[in-house]
Amino acid sequence: MKILVTGFTPFGGERINPSWEAVRRLPDCIGGSELIKREIPTEFDASGVVLHGLLAELRPDAVICVGQYGGANCIRVERVAVNLRDARIADNAGRQPTDETVVPSGPDAYFATIPTREIVDVLRERDIPARLSYSAGTFVCNNLLYCALHESAQIEPAPRCGFIHVPYLPEQTKDGSAPSMSLELMVKALETAAEVIAGEKER
Ligand code: PCA
């Protein structure tokens, strides 16, 4: 099985994005599955274009997109992507859409197609704080999950797609004003998610 795992570039004035820091440290192989890691620009338009190219080039069996969720106190496994762009800040291309769609003719929402509940269960069994989330927001992360699910719905057989939000790293919140999680635990969380998706979990 081939699993594409993506992280994002830093945005909003941050120097690093924990999603890419964690993704790039994943092994190339978990069990029998190959992990392909790529960094995606934190831009509404370019993120979808880059993902489109990766799906065509790599033809993965599953896609796990990962992003930073500043202020989160645990791993958030996203269940839903909505057809809405409504940005509180500009993306890295300077775009700040209000009340736009991701795909003009697309459905209002898609559900993630990775086993979200099972991933949360196994993360907790491994003492990694995690929960299901029913909103990935309306910024670039939601946009990317929506694009992934919209595109994959047109591929036969459809790759399974999902999104995992990670908290800040400790170095991003040194004054303790927001929660954080260690890089080691984030990497373990993503490895666990990949294992569950590949059906190779050890419980
Ligand atoms: N988090 C943002 C976009 C990029 C990222 O890492 C989000 O939650 O939409």
Coordinates of C-alpha atoms and ligand atoms in Angstrom, one line a residue:
M1 CA 0.0 0.0 0.0
K2 CA 1.2 3.5 -0.8
I3 CA 0.3 6.3 1.6
L4 CA 0.9 10.0 0.7
V5 CA 1.4 12.1 3.8
T6 CA 1.4 15.8 3.5
G7 CA 2.4 18.7 5.8
F8 CA 2.1 22.5 5.3
T9 CA 4.6 25.3 5.0
P10 CA 4.7 27.8 7.9
F11 CA 2.1 30.5 7.8
G12 CA 0.7 33.4 9.9
G13 CA 4.1 34.7 10.9
E14 CA 5.4 31.3 12.3
R15 CA 8.9 30.2 11.4
I16 CA 7.9 26.5 11.4
N17 CA 4.9 24.4 10.8
P18 CA 4.7 21.4 13.2
S19 CA 2.8 19.4 10.5
W20 CA 5.7 19.3 8.1
E21 CA 8.2 19.0 10.9
A22 CA 6.4 15.8 12.0
V23 CA 5.6 14.5 8.5
R24 CA 9.2 14.8 7.3
R25 CA 10.5 12.7 10.2
L26 CA 8.2 9.8 9.4
P27 CA 9.9 6.6 8.2
D28 CA 9.7 5.7 4.5
C29 CA 8.0 2.4 5.3
I30 CA 5.6 1.3 8.0
G31 CA 5.0 -2.4 8.0
G32 CA 4.5 -3.3 4.3
S33 CA 3.3 0.2 3.4
E34 CA 5.3 2.9 1.7
L35 CA 5.0 6.4 3.0
I36 CA 5.6 9.3 0.6
K37 CA 6.0 12.7 2.3
R38 CA 5.4 16.0 0.7
E39 CA 5.2 19.6 1.8
I40 CA 2.2 21.6 0.5
P41 CA 2.0 25.4 0.3
T42 CA -0.3 27.2 2.7
E43 CA -2.2 28.8 -0.1
F44 CA -5.8 28.2 -1.1
D45 CA -5.2 27.8 -4.8
A46 CA -1.8 26.3 -4.9
S47 CA -2.6 23.6 -2.3
G48 CA -5.2 22.1 -4.5
V49 CA -3.1 22.3 -7.6
V50 CA -0.1 20.6 -5.9
L51 CA -2.3 17.9 -4.4
H52 CA -3.9 17.3 -7.9
G53 CA -0.4 16.8 -9.3
L54 CA 0.6 14.4 -6.5
L55 CA -2.5 12.2 -6.9
A56 CA -1.8 11.9 -10.6
E57 CA 1.9 11.3 -10.2
L58 CA 1.9 9.0 -7.3
R59 CA -1.5 7.3 -7.4
P60 CA -1.6 6.6 -3.7
D61 CA -4.0 4.2 -2.0
A62 CA -4.5 6.6 0.9
V63 CA -3.8 10.3 1.7
I64 CA -3.2 11.7 5.1
C65 CA -3.0 15.5 5.1
V66 CA -1.6 17.1 8.3
G67 CA -1.8 20.7 9.5
Q68 CA -1.2 23.0 12.4
Y69 CA -4.1 23.8 14.7
G70 CA -2.8 26.6 17.0
G71 CA -4.4 26.3 20.4
A72 CA -5.4 22.6 20.0
N73 CA -4.6 20.6 23.1
C74 CA -4.5 17.2 21.4
I75 CA -4.4 15.5 18.0
R76 CA -7.6 16.2 16.2
V77 CA -8.7 13.7 13.6
E78 CA -11.0 15.5 11.2
R79 CA -14.2 13.9 10.0
V80 CA -15.7 16.6 7.7
A81 CA -14.6 19.0 5.0
V82 CA -17.0 21.8 4.0
N83 CA -17.2 23.6 0.6
L84 CA -16.4 27.0 2.1
R85 CA -13.4 29.4 2.1
D86 CA -13.7 32.0 4.9
A87 CA -10.3 33.2 6.0
R88 CA -9.5 35.1 9.2
I89 CA -6.0 35.8 7.9
A90 CA -4.4 35.9 4.5
D91 CA -2.8 32.7 3.1
N92 CA 0.8 32.7 2.0
A93 CA -0.2 34.1 -1.4
G94 CA -2.0 37.1 0.2
R95 CA -5.4 35.7 -0.5
Q96 CA -8.1 36.1 2.1
P97 CA -11.4 34.9 0.7
T98 CA -14.7 35.5 2.4
D99 CA -17.7 33.2 1.8
E100 CA -16.2 31.5 -1.3
T101 CA -16.7 27.9 -2.3
V102 CA -13.7 25.5 -2.6
V103 CA -15.3 23.9 -5.7
P104 CA -18.2 26.0 -7.2
S105 CA -20.2 23.0 -8.3
G106 CA -19.2 20.7 -5.5
P107 CA -21.4 19.3 -2.7
D108 CA -21.6 21.2 0.6
A109 CA -19.4 18.7 2.4
Y110 CA -17.6 15.4 2.4
F111 CA -16.8 13.0 5.1
A112 CA -13.2 11.8 5.6
T113 CA -12.8 8.3 4.2
I114 CA -10.0 7.1 6.6
P115 CA -11.1 5.1 9.7
T116 CA -11.3 8.2 11.9
R117 CA -12.8 6.7 15.0
E118 CA -10.4 3.7 15.0
I119 CA -7.4 6.0 14.6
V120 CA -8.5 8.0 17.7
D121 CA -9.1 4.8 19.7
V122 CA -5.7 3.4 18.9
L123 CA -4.0 6.7 19.6
R124 CA -5.6 6.8 23.0
E125 CA -4.6 3.1 23.6
R126 CA -1.0 4.3 23.0
D127 CA -1.4 7.2 25.4
I128 CA -1.5 9.9 22.8
P129 CA -4.1 12.5 23.5
A130 CA -6.5 12.6 20.6
R131 CA -10.1 13.3 19.7
L132 CA -12.5 13.3 16.7
S133 CA -13.1 16.8 15.3
Y134 CA -16.2 17.8 13.3
S135 CA -14.7 21.0 11.8
A136 CA -11.4 21.5 10.1
G137 CA -12.2 25.2 10.0
T138 CA -12.6 27.2 6.8
F139 CA -9.0 28.0 6.0
V140 CA -6.4 26.2 3.9
C141 CA -6.6 22.9 5.8
N142 CA -10.3 22.4 5.3
N143 CA -9.7 23.5 1.7
L144 CA -7.1 20.8 1.1
L145 CA -9.2 18.0 2.7
Y146 CA -12.2 19.1 0.6
C147 CA -10.0 19.0 -2.6
A148 CA -8.6 15.6 -1.7
L149 CA -12.0 14.1 -1.1
H150 CA -13.5 15.8 -4.2
E151 CA -10.7 14.5 -6.4
S152 CA -10.5 11.1 -4.9
A153 CA -14.3 10.6 -5.4
Q154 CA -13.5 10.7 -9.2
I155 CA -10.8 8.1 -9.0
E156 CA -11.5 4.4 -9.3
P157 CA -10.6 2.8 -6.8
A158 CA -10.9 6.0 -4.7
P159 CA -7.9 6.6 -2.4
R160 CA -9.0 7.0 1.2
C161 CA -8.4 10.5 2.4
G162 CA -8.3 12.2 5.8
F163 CA -6.8 15.1 7.7
I164 CA -5.1 15.3 11.1
H165 CA -4.6 18.6 12.9
V166 CA -1.6 18.8 15.3
P167 CA -1.1 21.4 18.1
Y168 CA 1.8 23.8 18.4
L169 CA 5.3 22.6 19.2
P170 CA 6.6 23.7 22.6
E171 CA 9.0 26.2 20.9
Q172 CA 6.0 28.0 19.3
T173 CA 4.4 28.8 22.6
K174 CA 7.2 29.4 25.0
D175 CA 5.2 31.7 27.2
G176 CA 2.7 28.9 27.8
S177 CA -0.2 30.9 26.5
A178 CA -1.3 27.9 24.3
P179 CA -1.0 24.2 24.7
S180 CA 1.7 22.2 22.8
M181 CA 2.8 18.7 22.0
S182 CA 6.3 17.3 21.6
L183 CA 7.5 16.5 18.1
E184 CA 8.2 12.9 19.2
L185 CA 4.6 12.4 20.2
M186 CA 3.3 14.0 17.0
V187 CA 5.5 11.6 14.9
K188 CA 4.2 8.7 16.9
A189 CA 0.7 9.8 16.3
L190 CA 1.1 10.0 12.5
E191 CA 2.9 6.6 12.5
T192 CA -0.1 5.2 14.4
A193 CA -2.6 6.7 11.9
A194 CA -0.7 5.3 9.0
E195 CA -0.5 1.9 10.7
V196 CA -4.3 1.8 11.3
I197 CA -5.0 2.9 7.7
A198 CA -2.7 0.2 6.4
G199 CA -4.6 -2.3 8.6
E200 CA -1.4 -3.3 10.4
K201 CA -2.2 -2.0 13.8
E202 CA -0.9 -4.0 16.8
R203 CA -3.5 -3.6 19.6
Ligands
PCA1 N1 -3.0 25.0 9.3 C1 -3.9 25.9 8.6 C2 -3.5 25.9 7.2 C3 -2.1 25.3 7.2 C4 -1.9 24.7 8.5 O1 -0.9 24.0 8.9 C5 -5.4 25.5 8.9 O2 -5.7 24.9 9.9 O3 -6.2 25.7 8.0

